[in-house]
Amino acid sequence: MVSAWSKEDGFCLGQKAVEEKSNEIVVIPELLDKIQIKGQTVTIDAMGTQTAIAEKIKKKRADYVLALKRNQNSLYEDVQEYFSDEEFQKRIRASGNYKKTQEKAHGQVEIREYYQTEDIKWLSQKKNWKGLSSIVMEKKTIEKDGKRRIEYRYFISSLKADIEQISRAVRGHWSIESMHWHLDVTFREDANTTLDKMAAQNLNIIRKWSLSILKAGTNDKA
């Protein structure tokens, strides 16, 4: 099931089931056609980082922040190499397109650093991505029990340089991961044995409605 989740409002705007012998890449554009996204920022995991999907979002007069992973081959490697240059990082920090946050939760400290730049003329694949305006790196440092772990995430975006906006989009995408976690853990959806596909889809809708109501009632922003 592919879901369109509103982070700001805390509810599912729409969803579409992935048919047999199909995949999310086919379903995402169909779902985007069914919802109003004009003026909004759409965040999608690396599975949905496709040129056709970026074009669909821009045609609907919205912006995108698309995750990059190694399945993007040279695009991922080019962006990763760019941000690995300490001199470029210094320039970005000096330009103000940098933000650092620190949070304490679950016995650990999480430090997030966001870098964004419009310096992408060198990017050989730029022309393939409709409206591509910037590239982004999130560096997350996790400190727990005296140990430190560093994780990096990379993104391409149609958004111009605005570190507050891009950091909210990148951090806000966690909201849909939280929704899936609650479906799996709180509602134990994975353990459900409903065989009828339509019934399973309907139950999925009911769980999402219930989650939205519970969040609104408890003021839970997780």
PDB file of C-alpha atoms in Angstrom, residues 27-209:
ATOM      1  CA  VAL A  27       1.711   3.473  -8.300  1.00  0.00           C
ATOM      2  CA  ILE A  28       3.226   6.731  -6.988  1.00  0.00           C
ATOM      3  CA  PRO A  29       2.360   8.827 -10.107  1.00  0.00           C
ATOM      4  CA  GLU A  30      -1.184   7.404 -10.064  1.00  0.00           C
ATOM      5  CA  LEU A  31      -1.590   8.412  -6.421  1.00  0.00           C
ATOM      6  CA  LEU A  32      -0.185  11.880  -7.101  1.00  0.00           C
ATOM      7  CA  ASP A  33      -2.839  12.325  -9.791  1.00  0.00           C
ATOM      8  CA  LYS A  34      -5.570  11.735  -7.215  1.00  0.00           C
ATOM      9  CA  ILE A  35      -4.536  14.322  -4.616  1.00  0.00           C
ATOM     10  CA  GLN A  36      -4.051  18.087  -4.565  1.00  0.00           C
ATOM     11  CA  ILE A  37      -0.395  18.947  -3.939  1.00  0.00           C
ATOM     12  CA  LYS A  38      -0.138  22.418  -5.474  1.00  0.00           C
ATOM     13  CA  GLY A  39       2.149  24.606  -3.384  1.00  0.00           C
ATOM     14  CA  GLN A  40       3.235  21.699  -1.166  1.00  0.00           C
ATOM     15  CA  THR A  41       6.550  19.916  -0.721  1.00  0.00           C
ATOM     16  CA  VAL A  42       6.512  16.181  -1.453  1.00  0.00           C
ATOM     17  CA  THR A  43       9.124  13.952   0.189  1.00  0.00           C
ATOM     18  CA  ILE A  44       9.687  10.422  -1.098  1.00  0.00           C
ATOM     19  CA  ASP A  45      12.058   7.596  -0.207  1.00  0.00           C
ATOM     20  CA  ALA A  46      14.770   6.506  -2.611  1.00  0.00           C
ATOM     21  CA  MET A  47      12.443   3.962  -4.260  1.00  0.00           C
ATOM     22  CA  GLY A  48      10.438   6.874  -5.662  1.00  0.00           C
ATOM     23  CA  THR A  49      13.426   8.919  -6.789  1.00  0.00           C
ATOM     24  CA  GLN A  50      12.607   8.695 -10.484  1.00  0.00           C
ATOM     25  CA  THR A  51      12.773  11.380 -13.181  1.00  0.00           C
ATOM     26  CA  ALA A  52       9.149  10.746 -14.218  1.00  0.00           C
ATOM     27  CA  ILE A  53       7.947  11.192 -10.633  1.00  0.00           C
ATOM     28  CA  ALA A  54       9.911  14.438 -10.234  1.00  0.00           C
ATOM     29  CA  GLU A  55       8.359  15.697 -13.467  1.00  0.00           C
ATOM     30  CA  LYS A  56       4.872  14.703 -12.286  1.00  0.00           C
ATOM     31  CA  ILE A  57       5.318  16.667  -9.053  1.00  0.00           C
ATOM     32  CA  LYS A  58       6.526  19.781 -10.860  1.00  0.00           C
ATOM     33  CA  LYS A  59       3.671  19.570 -13.395  1.00  0.00           C
ATOM     34  CA  LYS A  60       1.280  19.630 -10.450  1.00  0.00           C
ATOM     35  CA  ARG A  61       3.012  22.835  -9.302  1.00  0.00           C
ATOM     36  CA  ALA A  62       4.542  21.344  -6.182  1.00  0.00           C
ATOM     37  CA  ASP A  63       8.117  20.854  -4.985  1.00  0.00           C
ATOM     38  CA  TYR A  64      10.014  17.687  -4.182  1.00  0.00           C
ATOM     39  CA  VAL A  65      12.698  16.442  -1.815  1.00  0.00           C
ATOM     40  CA  LEU A  66      13.802  13.019  -3.032  1.00  0.00           C
ATOM     41  CA  ALA A  67      16.117  10.702  -1.112  1.00  0.00           C
ATOM     42  CA  LEU A  68      19.212   9.327  -2.802  1.00  0.00           C
ATOM     43  CA  LYS A  69      20.654   5.878  -2.238  1.00  0.00           C
ATOM     44  CA  ARG A  70      23.084   3.706  -4.111  1.00  0.00           C
ATOM     45  CA  ASN A  71      20.365   2.540  -6.504  1.00  0.00           C
ATOM     46  CA  GLN A  72      20.849   5.916  -8.208  1.00  0.00           C
ATOM     47  CA  ASN A  73      24.426   4.925  -9.042  1.00  0.00           C
ATOM     48  CA  SER A  74      26.447   7.880 -10.325  1.00  0.00           C
ATOM     49  CA  LEU A  75      23.987  10.524  -9.091  1.00  0.00           C
ATOM     50  CA  TYR A  76      24.338   9.285  -5.521  1.00  0.00           C
ATOM     51  CA  GLU A  77      28.099   9.010  -5.850  1.00  0.00           C
ATOM     52  CA  ASP A  78      28.441  12.510  -7.339  1.00  0.00           C
ATOM     53  CA  VAL A  79      26.414  14.132  -4.560  1.00  0.00           C
ATOM     54  CA  GLN A  80      28.204  12.116  -1.881  1.00  0.00           C
ATOM     55  CA  GLU A  81      31.614  13.082  -3.256  1.00  0.00           C
ATOM     56  CA  TYR A  82      30.645  16.751  -3.422  1.00  0.00           C
ATOM     57  CA  PHE A  83      29.605  16.904   0.219  1.00  0.00           C
ATOM     58  CA  SER A  84      32.655  14.928   1.363  1.00  0.00           C
ATOM     59  CA  ASP A  85      34.841  17.908   0.388  1.00  0.00           C
ATOM     60  CA  GLU A  86      35.593  19.875   3.584  1.00  0.00           C
ATOM     61  CA  GLU A  87      36.149  23.071   1.594  1.00  0.00           C
ATOM     62  CA  PHE A  88      32.668  22.875   0.087  1.00  0.00           C
ATOM     63  CA  GLN A  89      31.210  22.248   3.556  1.00  0.00           C
ATOM     64  CA  LYS A  90      32.956  25.377   4.859  1.00  0.00           C
ATOM     65  CA  ARG A  91      31.552  27.441   1.983  1.00  0.00           C
ATOM     66  CA  ILE A  92      28.031  26.196   2.676  1.00  0.00           C
ATOM     67  CA  ARG A  93      28.322  27.000   6.376  1.00  0.00           C
ATOM     68  CA  ALA A  94      29.638  30.477   5.537  1.00  0.00           C
ATOM     69  CA  SER A  95      26.737  31.071   3.125  1.00  0.00           C
ATOM     70  CA  GLY A  96      24.184  30.365   5.853  1.00  0.00           C
ATOM     71  CA  ASN A  97      22.751  27.263   4.146  1.00  0.00           C
ATOM     72  CA  TYR A  98      23.641  25.148   7.164  1.00  0.00           C
ATOM     73  CA  LYS A  99      21.738  24.188  10.300  1.00  0.00           C
ATOM     74  CA  LYS A 100      22.637  22.148  13.371  1.00  0.00           C
ATOM     75  CA  THR A 101      20.200  20.704  15.915  1.00  0.00           C
ATOM     76  CA  GLN A 102      20.626  18.561  19.005  1.00  0.00           C
ATOM     77  CA  GLU A 103      18.030  16.342  20.680  1.00  0.00           C
ATOM     78  CA  LYS A 104      18.087  14.021  23.668  1.00  0.00           C
ATOM     79  CA  ALA A 105      15.759  11.028  23.627  1.00  0.00           C
ATOM     80  CA  HIS A 106      15.730   7.334  24.553  1.00  0.00           C
ATOM     81  CA  GLY A 107      19.038   7.606  26.394  1.00  0.00           C
ATOM     82  CA  GLN A 108      20.943   9.000  23.448  1.00  0.00           C
ATOM     83  CA  VAL A 109      21.946  12.328  21.941  1.00  0.00           C
ATOM     84  CA  GLU A 110      21.180  12.974  18.260  1.00  0.00           C
ATOM     85  CA  ILE A 111      22.985  15.797  16.489  1.00  0.00           C
ATOM     86  CA  ARG A 112      21.719  16.651  13.020  1.00  0.00           C
ATOM     87  CA  GLU A 113      23.590  18.861  10.575  1.00  0.00           C
ATOM     88  CA  TYR A 114      21.929  19.998   7.359  1.00  0.00           C
ATOM     89  CA  TYR A 115      23.777  21.275   4.294  1.00  0.00           C
ATOM     90  CA  GLN A 116      22.069  22.647   1.167  1.00  0.00           C
ATOM     91  CA  THR A 117      23.548  24.176  -1.972  1.00  0.00           C
ATOM     92  CA  GLU A 118      22.380  25.441  -5.355  1.00  0.00           C
ATOM     93  CA  ASP A 119      25.891  24.884  -6.738  1.00  0.00           C
ATOM     94  CA  ILE A 120      24.836  22.093  -9.099  1.00  0.00           C
ATOM     95  CA  LYS A 121      25.889  23.295 -12.555  1.00  0.00           C
ATOM     96  CA  TRP A 122      28.571  20.630 -12.479  1.00  0.00           C
ATOM     97  CA  LEU A 123      26.000  17.854 -11.968  1.00  0.00           C
ATOM     98  CA  SER A 124      25.959  15.954 -15.255  1.00  0.00           C
ATOM     99  CA  GLN A 125      22.446  14.578 -14.689  1.00  0.00           C
ATOM    100  CA  LYS A 126      20.883  17.903 -13.745  1.00  0.00           C
ATOM    101  CA  LYS A 127      19.028  18.194 -17.066  1.00  0.00           C
ATOM    102  CA  ASN A 128      17.270  14.869 -16.443  1.00  0.00           C
ATOM    103  CA  TRP A 129      15.469  16.120 -13.324  1.00  0.00           C
ATOM    104  CA  LYS A 130      12.631  18.568 -13.863  1.00  0.00           C
ATOM    105  CA  GLY A 131      13.069  21.677 -11.738  1.00  0.00           C
ATOM    106  CA  LEU A 132      16.138  20.422  -9.870  1.00  0.00           C
ATOM    107  CA  SER A 133      17.476  23.391  -7.882  1.00  0.00           C
ATOM    108  CA  SER A 134      19.566  22.076  -4.995  1.00  0.00           C
ATOM    109  CA  ILE A 135      21.237  19.103  -3.360  1.00  0.00           C
ATOM    110  CA  VAL A 136      21.163  18.339   0.356  1.00  0.00           C
ATOM    111  CA  MET A 137      23.089  16.362   2.953  1.00  0.00           C
ATOM    112  CA  GLU A 138      21.956  15.423   6.442  1.00  0.00           C
ATOM    113  CA  LYS A 139      24.720  14.307   8.799  1.00  0.00           C
ATOM    114  CA  LYS A 140      23.361  12.592  11.914  1.00  0.00           C
ATOM    115  CA  THR A 141      25.647  11.866  14.855  1.00  0.00           C
ATOM    116  CA  ILE A 142      24.269   9.503  17.493  1.00  0.00           C
ATOM    117  CA  GLU A 143      25.958   9.347  20.890  1.00  0.00           C
ATOM    118  CA  LYS A 144      24.951   6.614  23.333  1.00  0.00           C
ATOM    119  CA  ASP A 145      26.758   4.850  26.167  1.00  0.00           C
ATOM    120  CA  GLY A 146      29.990   6.613  25.285  1.00  0.00           C
ATOM    121  CA  LYS A 147      29.873   5.449  21.675  1.00  0.00           C
ATOM    122  CA  ARG A 148      29.395   7.557  18.580  1.00  0.00           C
ATOM    123  CA  ARG A 149      27.830   6.596  15.249  1.00  0.00           C
ATOM    124  CA  ILE A 150      27.585   8.861  12.186  1.00  0.00           C
ATOM    125  CA  GLU A 151      25.018   8.450   9.412  1.00  0.00           C
ATOM    126  CA  TYR A 152      24.716  10.416   6.168  1.00  0.00           C
ATOM    127  CA  ARG A 153      21.660  10.945   3.980  1.00  0.00           C
ATOM    128  CA  TYR A 154      21.559  12.726   0.634  1.00  0.00           C
ATOM    129  CA  PHE A 155      18.720  14.353  -1.310  1.00  0.00           C
ATOM    130  CA  ILE A 156      17.921  16.209  -4.509  1.00  0.00           C
ATOM    131  CA  SER A 157      15.310  18.953  -4.417  1.00  0.00           C
ATOM    132  CA  SER A 158      13.430  21.471  -6.514  1.00  0.00           C
ATOM    133  CA  LEU A 159      13.552  23.874  -3.547  1.00  0.00           C
ATOM    134  CA  LYS A 160      15.841  26.881  -3.690  1.00  0.00           C
ATOM    135  CA  ALA A 161      18.344  27.362  -0.885  1.00  0.00           C
ATOM    136  CA  ASP A 162      16.380  27.803   2.344  1.00  0.00           C
ATOM    137  CA  ILE A 163      17.887  25.791   5.151  1.00  0.00           C
ATOM    138  CA  GLU A 164      14.885  26.133   7.461  1.00  0.00           C
ATOM    139  CA  GLN A 165      12.483  24.863   4.809  1.00  0.00           C
ATOM    140  CA  ILE A 166      14.694  22.006   3.643  1.00  0.00           C
ATOM    141  CA  SER A 167      15.521  20.844   7.180  1.00  0.00           C
ATOM    142  CA  ARG A 168      11.804  20.721   8.035  1.00  0.00           C
ATOM    143  CA  ALA A 169      11.142  18.665   4.920  1.00  0.00           C
ATOM    144  CA  VAL A 170      13.968  16.211   5.578  1.00  0.00           C
ATOM    145  CA  ARG A 171      13.182  15.858   9.284  1.00  0.00           C
ATOM    146  CA  GLY A 172       9.439  15.825   8.651  1.00  0.00           C
ATOM    147  CA  HIS A 173       9.637  12.774   6.415  1.00  0.00           C
ATOM    148  CA  TRP A 174      10.155  10.775   9.600  1.00  0.00           C
ATOM    149  CA  SER A 175       6.444  11.334  10.254  1.00  0.00           C
ATOM    150  CA  ILE A 176       5.420   8.746   7.661  1.00  0.00           C
ATOM    151  CA  GLU A 177       7.984   6.305   9.063  1.00  0.00           C
ATOM    152  CA  SER A 178       6.324   6.825  12.458  1.00  0.00           C
ATOM    153  CA  MET A 179       2.945   6.098  10.879  1.00  0.00           C
ATOM    154  CA  HIS A 180       4.208   2.805   9.432  1.00  0.00           C
ATOM    155  CA  TRP A 181       5.796   1.918  12.778  1.00  0.00           C
ATOM    156  CA  HIS A 182       2.492   2.433  14.590  1.00  0.00           C
ATOM    157  CA  LEU A 183       0.639   0.331  12.003  1.00  0.00           C
ATOM    158  CA  ASP A 184       3.156  -2.492  12.413  1.00  0.00           C
ATOM    159  CA  VAL A 185       3.792  -2.314  16.170  1.00  0.00           C
ATOM    160  CA  THR A 186       0.777  -0.628  17.781  1.00  0.00           C
ATOM    161  CA  PHE A 187      -1.875  -2.106  15.479  1.00  0.00           C
ATOM    162  CA  ARG A 188       0.131  -5.248  14.590  1.00  0.00           C
ATOM    163  CA  GLU A 189      -0.824  -4.950  10.940  1.00  0.00           C
ATOM    164  CA  ASP A 190       1.856  -7.375   9.764  1.00  0.00           C
ATOM    165  CA  ALA A 191       0.286 -10.096  11.905  1.00  0.00           C
ATOM    166  CA  ASN A 192      -3.139  -9.605  10.328  1.00  0.00           C
ATOM    167  CA  THR A 193      -4.297 -12.682   8.403  1.00  0.00           C
ATOM    168  CA  THR A 194      -7.140 -11.153   6.369  1.00  0.00           C
ATOM    169  CA  LEU A 195      -7.081 -12.890   2.970  1.00  0.00           C
ATOM    170  CA  ASP A 196      -9.600 -10.768   1.054  1.00  0.00           C
ATOM    171  CA  LYS A 197      -7.640  -7.915  -0.568  1.00  0.00           C
ATOM    172  CA  MET A 198     -10.453  -5.373  -0.408  1.00  0.00           C
ATOM    173  CA  ALA A 199     -11.100  -6.161   3.252  1.00  0.00           C
ATOM    174  CA  ALA A 200      -7.380  -5.791   3.994  1.00  0.00           C
ATOM    175  CA  GLN A 201      -7.334  -2.376   2.294  1.00  0.00           C
ATOM    176  CA  ASN A 202     -10.396  -1.259   4.221  1.00  0.00           C
ATOM    177  CA  LEU A 203      -8.835  -2.336   7.501  1.00  0.00           C
ATOM    178  CA  ASN A 204      -5.698  -0.401   6.584  1.00  0.00           C
ATOM    179  CA  ILE A 205      -7.826   2.732   6.078  1.00  0.00           C
ATOM    180  CA  ILE A 206      -9.575   2.222   9.435  1.00  0.00           C
ATOM    181  CA  ARG A 207      -6.230   1.847  11.240  1.00  0.00           C
ATOM    182  CA  LYS A 208      -4.964   5.089   9.712  1.00  0.00           C
ATOM    183  CA  TRP A 209      -8.160   6.908  10.688  1.00  0.00           C
TER     184      TRP A 209
END
